[in-house]
Amino acid sequence: MVPGVTWRPERLLIEREEWDTGVARRARAALPDVPVDCVDDVQAVRRDAARRTPAGDAFGSGKRQLLLYRERGRFLAACQAGTPGLVCCNYLTLTLVSNCPFDCSYCFLQEYLSANPLLQAVTNVDDALGEVATVLDAHPERRFRIGTGELADSLALEPLLGHAARLVRFAAARSNVVMELKTKSTCVDELLSLDSQDRVVVSWSLSPPAIADREEAGTASLADRLAAAARCQSAGYRVGFHFDPVVDYEGCEDDYRDLIGAVAGALDVARIAWVSLGSLRLTSGLRGIVRQRHPGSQVLLGEQVRSADGKWRVFQGRRVAVYRRLERWLREAIPAAPVYMCMESPAVWERVFGEPAPDAQALAGQLSG
Ligand code: SF4
């Protein structure tokens, strides 16, 4: 395997007109032994990938191929976590990759991308950066938080694509953006020699080993994620952490306390940009998919109730109790880092933090400083 390449698809598919783009050339060079197809009709390839035989797993097989294509539509969107009735942080998502080589049992993409499950990445990063630049330039008074980790892992494909390094160089030259690269991988090598001018936060989603080892197939171990985060800090990056999903199980609180201790022991806590908390939340459809695709998963064990947004969560009183403990341990171990919650109501926010939830602009301001 080419050095730095930790994952390879079974097949590489490249849109014919994109064959000689920088992204396609890089991927072909990094995957010399992987069969490559030239694709004339991208939509037909996507439709094929979504076709499900009775015993098939279209989503799983979609993850094992990689399509490189030109995106003709938009790249930026408001974060879909910004659901009415829930506290919002004005986050924008930038989609350069869709789907992910990892296979977490609880991943919402299993349902969200069920009609288009092929792992796919854009070749025209310049167009994406042009769209972002237009937005940044139109609002010089605002500071934007933008992340690529909504429909994908921001770094898992970096050795093949080089997208993130382009984003770091772009953000370094802009004064009103904080770019977040969110991952469960260790693919940071290419970032280490770049100076982000403090405009990039590399963040890791973390779970106790009891969850990571069982529910997050293909991802780096907790120790390896923390080691990668420490390398990023040493290279000058701020890092962030997402305890999301927080999974409730017997003994989980002790495990989360150990997890917070592991973070504080491995990192310079003064250079942690933020920590988010988000309880496990699954739609009814996703619960069915978890049962089907991950029969050994334990994320559906325990009592969960349907919330106002239609998602199933541990009931509110239990969520608040767990959040409060985590928040207290975080304040003790990582006092300077803002802690916020993702996809929770103002009522839960107030019960956990003891103060009214900030509006979206105020929360965004706290997190983009
Ligand atoms: S790392 Fe993130 S995007 Fe990838 S499978 Fe896991 S939850 Fe989904």
mmCIF file of C-alpha atoms and ligand atoms in Angstrom:
data_model
loop_
_atom_site.group_PDB
_atom_site.id
_atom_site.type_symbol
_atom_site.label_atom_id
_atom_site.label_comp_id
_atom_site.label_asym_id
_atom_site.label_seq_id
_atom_site.Cartn_x
_atom_site.Cartn_y
_atom_site.Cartn_z
ATOM 1 C CA MET A 1 0.000 0.000 0.000
ATOM 2 C CA VAL A 2 1.205 3.533 -0.796
ATOM 3 C CA PRO A 3 2.511 5.218 2.415
ATOM 4 C CA GLY A 4 -0.210 7.171 4.223
ATOM 5 C CA VAL A 5 -3.063 5.349 2.449
ATOM 6 C CA THR A 6 -4.954 3.495 5.165
ATOM 7 C CA TRP A 7 -8.102 2.605 3.230
ATOM 8 C CA ARG A 8 -8.663 1.534 -0.353
ATOM 9 C CA PRO A 9 -11.891 1.017 -2.250
ATOM 10 C CA GLU A 10 -12.638 -2.156 -4.190
ATOM 11 C CA ARG A 11 -13.177 -0.036 -7.293
ATOM 12 C CA LEU A 12 -12.495 3.548 -8.296
ATOM 13 C CA LEU A 13 -15.037 5.211 -10.591
ATOM 14 C CA ILE A 14 -14.073 8.447 -12.312
ATOM 15 C CA GLU A 15 -16.356 10.654 -14.366
ATOM 16 C CA ARG A 16 -14.842 10.716 -17.853
ATOM 17 C CA GLU A 17 -14.360 14.499 -18.059
ATOM 18 C CA GLU A 18 -12.679 14.503 -14.643
ATOM 19 C CA TRP A 19 -10.091 11.820 -15.448
ATOM 20 C CA ASP A 20 -7.178 14.261 -15.601
ATOM 21 C CA THR A 21 -8.129 16.575 -12.745
ATOM 22 C CA GLY A 22 -5.698 16.890 -9.866
ATOM 23 C CA VAL A 23 -7.970 14.967 -7.509
ATOM 24 C CA ALA A 24 -8.438 12.066 -9.928
ATOM 25 C CA ARG A 25 -4.738 11.876 -10.767
ATOM 26 C CA ARG A 26 -3.858 11.825 -7.087
ATOM 27 C CA ALA A 27 -6.370 9.079 -6.287
ATOM 28 C CA ARG A 28 -5.212 6.940 -9.216
ATOM 29 C CA ALA A 29 -1.588 7.320 -8.140
ATOM 30 C CA ALA A 30 -2.420 6.425 -4.532
ATOM 31 C CA LEU A 31 -4.395 3.333 -5.568
ATOM 32 C CA PRO A 32 -2.218 1.701 -8.243
ATOM 33 C CA ASP A 33 -3.715 -1.779 -7.762
ATOM 34 C CA VAL A 34 -7.378 -0.765 -7.562
ATOM 35 C CA PRO A 35 -9.492 -1.325 -10.708
ATOM 36 C CA VAL A 36 -10.614 1.969 -12.253
ATOM 37 C CA ASP A 37 -13.688 2.571 -14.404
ATOM 38 C CA CYS A 38 -14.297 5.623 -16.522
ATOM 39 C CA VAL A 39 -17.908 6.721 -16.070
ATOM 40 C CA ASP A 40 -20.026 8.488 -18.676
ATOM 41 C CA ASP A 41 -23.314 8.614 -16.792
ATOM 42 C CA VAL A 42 -22.795 9.435 -13.110
ATOM 43 C CA GLN A 43 -26.518 9.327 -12.321
ATOM 44 C CA ALA A 44 -26.824 5.816 -13.745
ATOM 45 C CA VAL A 45 -23.916 4.650 -11.585
ATOM 46 C CA ARG A 46 -25.574 6.170 -8.523
ATOM 47 C CA ARG A 47 -28.891 4.504 -9.346
ATOM 48 C CA ASP A 48 -27.156 1.154 -9.739
ATOM 49 C CA ALA A 49 -25.468 1.546 -6.377
ATOM 50 C CA ALA A 50 -28.780 2.263 -4.678
ATOM 51 C CA ARG A 51 -30.493 -0.824 -6.116
ATOM 52 C CA ARG A 52 -31.057 -3.284 -3.317
ATOM 53 C CA THR A 53 -31.507 -6.994 -3.788
ATOM 54 C CA PRO A 54 -33.560 -8.677 -1.044
ATOM 55 C CA ALA A 55 -30.426 -9.937 0.699
ATOM 56 C CA GLY A 56 -28.223 -7.043 -0.392
ATOM 57 C CA ASP A 57 -26.675 -4.249 1.565
ATOM 58 C CA ALA A 58 -26.570 -1.373 -0.910
ATOM 59 C CA PHE A 59 -25.295 1.037 1.710
ATOM 60 C CA GLY A 60 -22.444 -1.263 2.749
ATOM 61 C CA SER A 61 -21.386 -2.008 -0.816
ATOM 62 C CA GLY A 62 -21.660 1.705 -1.701
ATOM 63 C CA LYS A 63 -18.991 2.355 0.926
ATOM 64 C CA ARG A 64 -16.560 -0.007 -0.735
ATOM 65 C CA GLN A 65 -16.385 1.931 -4.005
ATOM 66 C CA LEU A 66 -15.311 5.496 -4.617
ATOM 67 C CA LEU A 67 -16.761 7.763 -7.295
ATOM 68 C CA LEU A 68 -14.944 10.967 -8.264
ATOM 69 C CA TYR A 69 -17.217 13.414 -10.034
ATOM 70 C CA ARG A 70 -17.802 17.086 -10.820
ATOM 71 C CA GLU A 71 -20.420 18.653 -8.567
ATOM 72 C CA ARG A 72 -22.648 20.909 -10.648
ATOM 73 C CA GLY A 73 -24.821 22.093 -7.759
ATOM 74 C CA ARG A 74 -24.192 23.865 -4.465
ATOM 75 C CA PHE A 75 -21.627 22.886 -1.860
ATOM 76 C CA LEU A 76 -22.636 24.987 1.146
ATOM 77 C CA ALA A 77 -25.757 24.480 3.257
ATOM 78 C CA ALA A 78 -27.082 25.310 6.689
ATOM 79 C CA CYS A 79 -26.341 22.464 9.083
ATOM 80 C CA GLN A 80 -29.293 20.133 9.151
ATOM 81 C CA ALA A 81 -28.998 19.859 12.929
ATOM 82 C CA GLY A 82 -30.555 23.331 12.944
ATOM 83 C CA THR A 83 -34.038 21.936 13.524
ATOM 84 C CA PRO A 84 -36.840 24.297 14.667
ATOM 85 C CA GLY A 85 -37.236 24.050 18.447
ATOM 86 C CA LEU A 86 -33.622 23.020 19.069
ATOM 87 C CA VAL A 87 -30.693 25.249 20.037
ATOM 88 C CA CYS A 88 -28.764 26.198 16.887
ATOM 89 C CA CYS A 89 -25.136 27.373 16.459
ATOM 90 C CA ASN A 90 -25.364 28.814 12.907
ATOM 91 C CA TYR A 91 -23.045 26.186 11.470
ATOM 92 C CA LEU A 92 -22.581 25.804 7.724
ATOM 93 C CA THR A 93 -21.725 22.505 6.097
ATOM 94 C CA LEU A 94 -19.531 22.152 3.046
ATOM 95 C CA THR A 95 -20.068 18.897 1.177
ATOM 96 C CA LEU A 96 -17.041 17.665 -0.716
ATOM 97 C CA VAL A 97 -17.544 13.977 0.084
ATOM 98 C CA SER A 98 -20.705 11.975 0.601
ATOM 99 C CA ASN A 99 -20.686 8.777 2.674
ATOM 100 C CA CYS A 100 -17.737 7.393 4.570
ATOM 101 C CA PRO A 101 -15.453 4.359 4.521
ATOM 102 C CA PHE A 102 -16.162 3.699 8.196
ATOM 103 C CA ASP A 103 -19.363 1.977 9.302
ATOM 104 C CA CYS A 104 -20.640 3.181 12.667
ATOM 105 C CA SER A 105 -23.771 1.330 13.728
ATOM 106 C CA TYR A 106 -25.606 4.525 14.688
ATOM 107 C CA CYS A 107 -24.595 6.608 11.641
ATOM 108 C CA PHE A 108 -27.529 8.652 10.325
ATOM 109 C CA LEU A 109 -26.121 8.470 6.793
ATOM 110 C CA GLN A 110 -27.429 4.907 6.552
ATOM 111 C CA GLU A 111 -30.910 6.362 6.254
ATOM 112 C CA TYR A 112 -30.102 9.834 4.907
ATOM 113 C CA LEU A 113 -28.113 8.479 1.951
ATOM 114 C CA SER A 114 -30.151 5.356 1.335
ATOM 115 C CA ALA A 115 -31.187 6.618 -2.114
ATOM 116 C CA ASN A 116 -27.607 7.604 -3.010
ATOM 117 C CA PRO A 117 -25.258 5.399 -0.963
ATOM 118 C CA LEU A 118 -22.218 5.453 -3.224
ATOM 119 C CA LEU A 119 -19.131 6.889 -1.521
ATOM 120 C CA GLN A 120 -18.317 9.873 -3.713
ATOM 121 C CA ALA A 121 -16.030 12.870 -3.704
ATOM 122 C CA VAL A 122 -15.924 16.002 -5.806
ATOM 123 C CA THR A 123 -13.076 16.826 -8.149
ATOM 124 C CA ASN A 124 -13.889 20.535 -8.485
ATOM 125 C CA VAL A 125 -12.722 21.800 -5.114
ATOM 126 C CA ASP A 126 -11.969 25.193 -6.685
ATOM 127 C CA ASP A 127 -15.676 25.677 -7.383
ATOM 128 C CA ALA A 128 -16.497 24.828 -3.761
ATOM 129 C CA LEU A 129 -13.916 27.287 -2.461
ATOM 130 C CA GLY A 130 -15.234 29.925 -4.852
ATOM 131 C CA GLU A 131 -18.722 29.477 -3.406
ATOM 132 C CA VAL A 132 -17.383 29.781 0.147
ATOM 133 C CA ALA A 133 -15.337 32.865 -0.766
ATOM 134 C CA THR A 134 -18.430 34.564 -2.182
ATOM 135 C CA VAL A 135 -20.304 34.034 1.093
ATOM 136 C CA LEU A 136 -17.372 35.168 3.249
ATOM 137 C CA ASP A 137 -16.791 38.255 1.126
ATOM 138 C CA ALA A 138 -20.471 39.212 1.197
ATOM 139 C CA HIS A 139 -20.448 39.332 5.020
ATOM 140 C CA PRO A 140 -17.040 40.578 6.188
ATOM 141 C CA GLU A 141 -18.565 41.567 9.537
ATOM 142 C CA ARG A 142 -19.546 37.974 10.318
ATOM 143 C CA ARG A 143 -17.293 35.119 11.398
ATOM 144 C CA PHE A 144 -18.398 31.818 9.892
ATOM 145 C CA ARG A 145 -17.971 28.286 11.204
ATOM 146 C CA ILE A 146 -17.943 25.843 8.345
ATOM 147 C CA GLY A 147 -17.365 22.098 8.506
ATOM 148 C CA THR A 148 -16.968 19.241 6.053
ATOM 149 C CA GLY A 149 -17.873 16.487 8.503
ATOM 150 C CA GLU A 150 -21.647 16.395 8.067
ATOM 151 C CA LEU A 151 -22.103 13.860 5.256
ATOM 152 C CA ALA A 152 -18.641 12.336 5.548
ATOM 153 C CA ASP A 153 -15.579 11.989 7.714
ATOM 154 C CA SER A 154 -13.493 15.097 6.945
ATOM 155 C CA LEU A 155 -10.132 13.314 6.851
ATOM 156 C CA ALA A 156 -10.660 9.594 6.244
ATOM 157 C CA LEU A 157 -10.010 9.984 2.499
ATOM 158 C CA GLU A 158 -7.380 12.715 2.780
ATOM 159 C CA PRO A 159 -4.462 10.510 1.614
ATOM 160 C CA LEU A 160 -6.423 9.834 -1.591
ATOM 161 C CA LEU A 161 -7.957 13.262 -2.211
ATOM 162 C CA GLY A 162 -6.027 16.091 -0.554
ATOM 163 C CA HIS A 163 -9.237 18.087 -0.026
ATOM 164 C CA ALA A 164 -8.532 19.068 3.572
ATOM 165 C CA ALA A 165 -5.106 20.487 2.822
ATOM 166 C CA ARG A 166 -6.737 22.736 0.207
ATOM 167 C CA LEU A 167 -9.239 23.894 2.815
ATOM 168 C CA VAL A 168 -6.500 24.690 5.319
ATOM 169 C CA ARG A 169 -4.650 26.855 2.782
ATOM 170 C CA PHE A 170 -7.910 28.569 1.854
ATOM 171 C CA ALA A 171 -8.938 29.282 5.458
ATOM 172 C CA ALA A 172 -5.459 30.530 6.366
ATOM 173 C CA ALA A 173 -5.896 33.349 3.855
ATOM 174 C CA ARG A 174 -9.338 34.423 5.152
ATOM 175 C CA SER A 175 -10.019 36.457 8.266
ATOM 176 C CA ASN A 176 -13.685 35.629 8.883
ATOM 177 C CA VAL A 177 -13.870 31.846 8.930
ATOM 178 C CA VAL A 178 -13.189 28.944 11.256
ATOM 179 C CA MET A 179 -13.069 25.732 9.253
ATOM 180 C CA GLU A 180 -13.719 22.493 11.137
ATOM 181 C CA LEU A 181 -12.332 19.165 9.964
ATOM 182 C CA LYS A 182 -14.153 16.455 11.932
ATOM 183 C CA THR A 183 -12.903 12.896 11.923
ATOM 184 C CA LYS A 184 -12.563 9.504 13.579
ATOM 185 C CA SER A 185 -9.366 8.819 11.644
ATOM 186 C CA THR A 186 -5.675 9.543 12.100
ATOM 187 C CA CYS A 187 -5.165 10.953 8.585
ATOM 188 C CA VAL A 188 -3.528 14.204 9.638
ATOM 189 C CA ASP A 189 -0.045 13.861 8.107
ATOM 190 C CA GLU A 190 -0.653 16.290 5.292
ATOM 191 C CA LEU A 191 -1.982 18.982 7.627
ATOM 192 C CA LEU A 192 1.030 19.036 9.902
ATOM 193 C CA SER A 193 3.283 21.123 7.680
ATOM 194 C CA LEU A 194 0.594 23.760 6.995
ATOM 195 C CA ASP A 195 0.008 26.947 8.961
ATOM 196 C CA SER A 196 -3.723 27.451 9.349
ATOM 197 C CA GLN A 197 -3.312 30.887 10.967
ATOM 198 C CA ASP A 198 -5.566 29.499 13.710
ATOM 199 C CA ARG A 199 -8.514 29.357 11.303
ATOM 200 C CA VAL A 200 -8.861 25.575 11.280
ATOM 201 C CA VAL A 201 -10.018 23.356 14.117
ATOM 202 C CA VAL A 202 -9.322 19.663 13.680
ATOM 203 C CA SER A 203 -11.859 17.789 15.755
ATOM 204 C CA TRP A 204 -12.485 14.211 16.781
ATOM 205 C CA SER A 205 -15.697 12.462 17.693
ATOM 206 C CA LEU A 206 -14.932 10.410 20.759
ATOM 207 C CA SER A 207 -16.654 7.541 22.523
ATOM 208 C CA PRO A 208 -15.497 5.335 25.366
ATOM 209 C CA PRO A 209 -13.659 2.244 24.076
ATOM 210 C CA ALA A 210 -16.708 0.126 24.986
ATOM 211 C CA ILE A 211 -18.617 1.962 22.235
ATOM 212 C CA ALA A 212 -15.803 2.768 19.809
ATOM 213 C CA ASP A 213 -14.583 -0.825 19.623
ATOM 214 C CA ARG A 214 -18.030 -2.335 19.140
ATOM 215 C CA GLU A 215 -20.053 0.284 17.270
ATOM 216 C CA GLU A 216 -17.560 2.240 15.121
ATOM 217 C CA ALA A 217 -16.230 -0.249 12.565
ATOM 218 C CA GLY A 218 -13.087 0.796 10.740
ATOM 219 C CA THR A 219 -12.365 3.886 12.823
ATOM 220 C CA ALA A 220 -9.119 4.590 14.690
ATOM 221 C CA SER A 221 -8.867 3.524 18.319
ATOM 222 C CA LEU A 222 -9.359 6.112 21.053
ATOM 223 C CA ALA A 223 -5.616 6.117 21.806
ATOM 224 C CA ASP A 224 -4.786 6.679 18.145
ATOM 225 C CA ARG A 225 -7.349 9.489 17.774
ATOM 226 C CA LEU A 226 -5.906 11.275 20.812
ATOM 227 C CA ALA A 227 -2.358 10.781 19.532
ATOM 228 C CA ALA A 228 -3.377 12.300 16.184
ATOM 229 C CA ALA A 229 -5.008 15.224 18.012
ATOM 230 C CA ALA A 230 -1.807 15.775 20.016
ATOM 231 C CA ARG A 231 0.213 15.815 16.781
ATOM 232 C CA CYS A 232 -2.139 18.455 15.364
ATOM 233 C CA GLN A 233 -1.767 20.553 18.500
ATOM 234 C CA SER A 234 2.011 20.281 18.286
ATOM 235 C CA ALA A 235 1.770 21.512 14.699
ATOM 236 C CA GLY A 236 -0.137 24.599 15.880
ATOM 237 C CA TYR A 237 -3.769 23.615 15.347
ATOM 238 C CA ARG A 238 -6.533 24.043 17.838
ATOM 239 C CA VAL A 239 -8.493 20.840 18.261
ATOM 240 C CA GLY A 240 -12.084 20.121 19.207
ATOM 241 C CA PHE A 241 -13.954 17.113 20.543
ATOM 242 C CA HIS A 242 -17.473 15.834 20.078
ATOM 243 C CA PHE A 243 -18.922 13.447 22.598
ATOM 244 C CA ASP A 244 -21.623 12.645 20.131
ATOM 245 C CA PRO A 245 -23.434 10.389 20.322
ATOM 246 C CA VAL A 246 -23.408 10.034 24.081
ATOM 247 C CA VAL A 247 -24.623 6.464 24.484
ATOM 248 C CA ASP A 248 -26.357 5.467 27.696
ATOM 249 C CA TYR A 249 -25.483 2.035 29.079
ATOM 250 C CA GLU A 250 -24.745 0.562 32.460
ATOM 251 C CA GLY A 251 -21.467 2.022 33.680
ATOM 252 C CA CYS A 252 -21.378 4.683 30.965
ATOM 253 C CA GLU A 253 -20.767 7.533 33.373
ATOM 254 C CA ASP A 254 -17.555 5.997 34.705
ATOM 255 C CA ASP A 255 -16.433 5.388 31.122
ATOM 256 C CA TYR A 256 -17.157 8.971 30.083
ATOM 257 C CA ARG A 257 -15.291 10.289 33.126
ATOM 258 C CA ASP A 258 -12.298 8.156 32.101
ATOM 259 C CA LEU A 259 -12.654 9.442 28.546
ATOM 260 C CA ILE A 260 -12.518 13.065 29.702
ATOM 261 C CA GLY A 261 -9.466 12.197 31.798
ATOM 262 C CA ALA A 262 -7.823 10.613 28.758
ATOM 263 C CA VAL A 263 -8.421 13.765 26.705
ATOM 264 C CA ALA A 264 -7.021 16.007 29.435
ATOM 265 C CA GLY A 265 -4.027 13.711 29.874
ATOM 266 C CA ALA A 266 -3.141 13.616 26.194
ATOM 267 C CA LEU A 267 -3.742 17.224 25.085
ATOM 268 C CA ASP A 268 -2.892 20.806 26.010
ATOM 269 C CA VAL A 269 -6.298 21.648 27.465
ATOM 270 C CA ALA A 270 -5.733 25.377 26.901
ATOM 271 C CA ARG A 271 -5.837 24.797 23.126
ATOM 272 C CA ILE A 272 -9.088 22.891 22.905
ATOM 273 C CA ALA A 273 -11.490 25.010 20.856
ATOM 274 C CA TRP A 274 -14.734 23.387 21.944
ATOM 275 C CA VAL A 275 -16.401 20.246 23.232
ATOM 276 C CA SER A 276 -19.891 19.257 22.174
ATOM 277 C CA LEU A 277 -22.292 16.831 23.776
ATOM 278 C CA GLY A 278 -25.101 15.135 21.911
ATOM 279 C CA SER A 279 -27.260 12.282 23.081
ATOM 280 C CA LEU A 280 -27.812 9.305 20.767
ATOM 281 C CA ARG A 281 -30.817 10.109 18.555
ATOM 282 C CA LEU A 282 -32.302 7.840 15.948
ATOM 283 C CA THR A 283 -35.313 8.134 13.688
ATOM 284 C CA SER A 284 -37.686 5.174 13.523
ATOM 285 C CA GLY A 285 -36.298 4.364 10.085
ATOM 286 C CA LEU A 286 -32.722 4.392 11.318
ATOM 287 C CA ARG A 287 -33.610 2.091 14.229
ATOM 288 C CA GLY A 288 -34.839 -0.449 11.694
ATOM 289 C CA ILE A 289 -31.649 -0.094 9.663
ATOM 290 C CA VAL A 290 -29.478 -0.556 12.764
ATOM 291 C CA ARG A 291 -31.335 -3.791 13.576
ATOM 292 C CA GLN A 292 -30.845 -5.027 10.040
ATOM 293 C CA ARG A 293 -27.258 -3.930 9.309
ATOM 294 C CA HIS A 294 -25.779 -4.233 12.807
ATOM 295 C CA PRO A 295 -27.545 -7.093 14.595
ATOM 296 C CA GLY A 296 -24.836 -7.174 17.297
ATOM 297 C CA SER A 297 -25.176 -3.478 18.104
ATOM 298 C CA GLN A 298 -26.165 -2.488 21.605
ATOM 299 C CA VAL A 299 -27.188 1.104 20.885
ATOM 300 C CA LEU A 300 -30.867 0.180 20.879
ATOM 301 C CA LEU A 301 -30.737 -1.436 24.305
ATOM 302 C CA GLY A 302 -32.259 0.528 27.149
ATOM 303 C CA GLU A 303 -35.326 2.704 27.245
ATOM 304 C CA GLN A 304 -35.715 5.335 24.522
ATOM 305 C CA VAL A 305 -38.666 7.601 23.890
ATOM 306 C CA ARG A 306 -39.806 9.538 20.854
ATOM 307 C CA SER A 307 -38.973 13.268 21.107
ATOM 308 C CA ALA A 308 -40.891 16.176 19.572
ATOM 309 C CA ASP A 309 -38.647 16.110 16.490
ATOM 310 C CA GLY A 310 -39.595 12.471 15.865
ATOM 311 C CA LYS A 311 -36.229 11.074 16.952
ATOM 312 C CA TRP A 312 -35.843 8.447 19.642
ATOM 313 C CA ARG A 313 -33.664 9.409 22.607
ATOM 314 C CA VAL A 314 -33.109 8.350 26.178
ATOM 315 C CA PHE A 315 -35.810 10.141 28.178
ATOM 316 C CA GLN A 316 -35.112 13.749 29.076
ATOM 317 C CA GLY A 317 -34.526 13.359 32.819
ATOM 318 C CA ARG A 318 -31.832 10.751 32.245
ATOM 319 C CA ARG A 319 -30.211 12.802 29.459
ATOM 320 C CA VAL A 320 -30.040 15.853 31.697
ATOM 321 C CA ALA A 321 -28.494 13.837 34.546
ATOM 322 C CA VAL A 322 -25.781 12.392 32.302
ATOM 323 C CA TYR A 323 -25.104 15.724 30.556
ATOM 324 C CA ARG A 324 -24.745 17.489 33.923
ATOM 325 C CA ARG A 325 -22.130 15.057 35.113
ATOM 326 C CA LEU A 326 -20.210 15.244 31.854
ATOM 327 C CA GLU A 327 -20.370 19.003 31.874
ATOM 328 C CA ARG A 328 -19.037 19.137 35.447
ATOM 329 C CA TRP A 329 -16.143 16.801 34.665
ATOM 330 C CA LEU A 330 -15.359 18.772 31.508
ATOM 331 C CA ARG A 331 -15.293 22.077 33.408
ATOM 332 C CA GLU A 332 -12.879 20.556 35.928
ATOM 333 C CA ALA A 333 -10.582 18.945 33.364
ATOM 334 C CA ILE A 334 -10.813 21.387 30.436
ATOM 335 C CA PRO A 335 -11.918 24.668 32.029
ATOM 336 C CA ALA A 336 -11.211 27.007 29.104
ATOM 337 C CA ALA A 337 -13.112 25.126 26.386
ATOM 338 C CA PRO A 338 -16.688 26.140 25.572
ATOM 339 C CA VAL A 339 -19.057 23.216 26.048
ATOM 340 C CA TYR A 340 -22.274 23.126 24.036
ATOM 341 C CA MET A 341 -24.968 20.652 23.109
ATOM 342 C CA CYS A 342 -26.066 19.513 19.682
ATOM 343 C CA MET A 343 -29.718 18.911 18.842
ATOM 344 C CA GLU A 344 -31.176 19.613 22.251
ATOM 345 C CA SER A 345 -34.025 21.929 23.234
ATOM 346 C CA PRO A 346 -33.655 25.225 25.131
ATOM 347 C CA ALA A 347 -35.325 23.515 28.116
ATOM 348 C CA VAL A 348 -32.658 20.810 28.269
ATOM 349 C CA TRP A 349 -29.949 23.429 27.769
ATOM 350 C CA GLU A 350 -31.211 25.445 30.742
ATOM 351 C CA ARG A 351 -31.471 22.395 32.984
ATOM 352 C CA VAL A 352 -27.917 21.320 32.136
ATOM 353 C CA PHE A 353 -26.095 24.661 32.114
ATOM 354 C CA GLY A 354 -28.303 26.481 34.630
ATOM 355 C CA GLU A 355 -28.870 29.428 32.305
ATOM 356 C CA PRO A 356 -31.089 30.173 29.313
ATOM 357 C CA ALA A 357 -29.895 28.878 25.980
ATOM 358 C CA PRO A 358 -28.092 31.521 23.909
ATOM 359 C CA ASP A 359 -29.544 32.486 20.553
ATOM 360 C CA ALA A 360 -27.831 31.095 17.482
ATOM 361 C CA GLN A 361 -25.767 34.201 16.847
ATOM 362 C CA ALA A 362 -24.472 34.402 20.405
ATOM 363 C CA LEU A 363 -23.578 30.704 20.474
ATOM 364 C CA ALA A 364 -21.869 30.979 17.100
ATOM 365 C CA GLY A 365 -19.882 33.941 18.434
ATOM 366 C CA GLN A 366 -18.711 31.949 21.487
ATOM 367 C CA LEU A 367 -17.576 29.080 19.299
ATOM 368 C CA SER A 368 -15.866 31.043 16.543
ATOM 369 C CA GLY A 369 -13.589 33.176 18.728
HETATM 370 S S1 SF4 B 1 -17.306 8.174 11.068
HETATM 371 FE FE1 SF4 B 1 -19.131 9.492 11.031
HETATM 372 S S2 SF4 B 1 -19.773 9.546 8.874
HETATM 373 FE FE2 SF4 B 1 -18.380 7.796 9.111
HETATM 374 S S3 SF4 B 1 -19.722 6.022 9.517
HETATM 375 FE FE3 SF4 B 1 -19.077 6.865 11.515
HETATM 376 S S4 SF4 B 1 -20.736 8.305 12.093
HETATM 377 FE FE4 SF4 B 1 -20.936 7.889 9.866
#
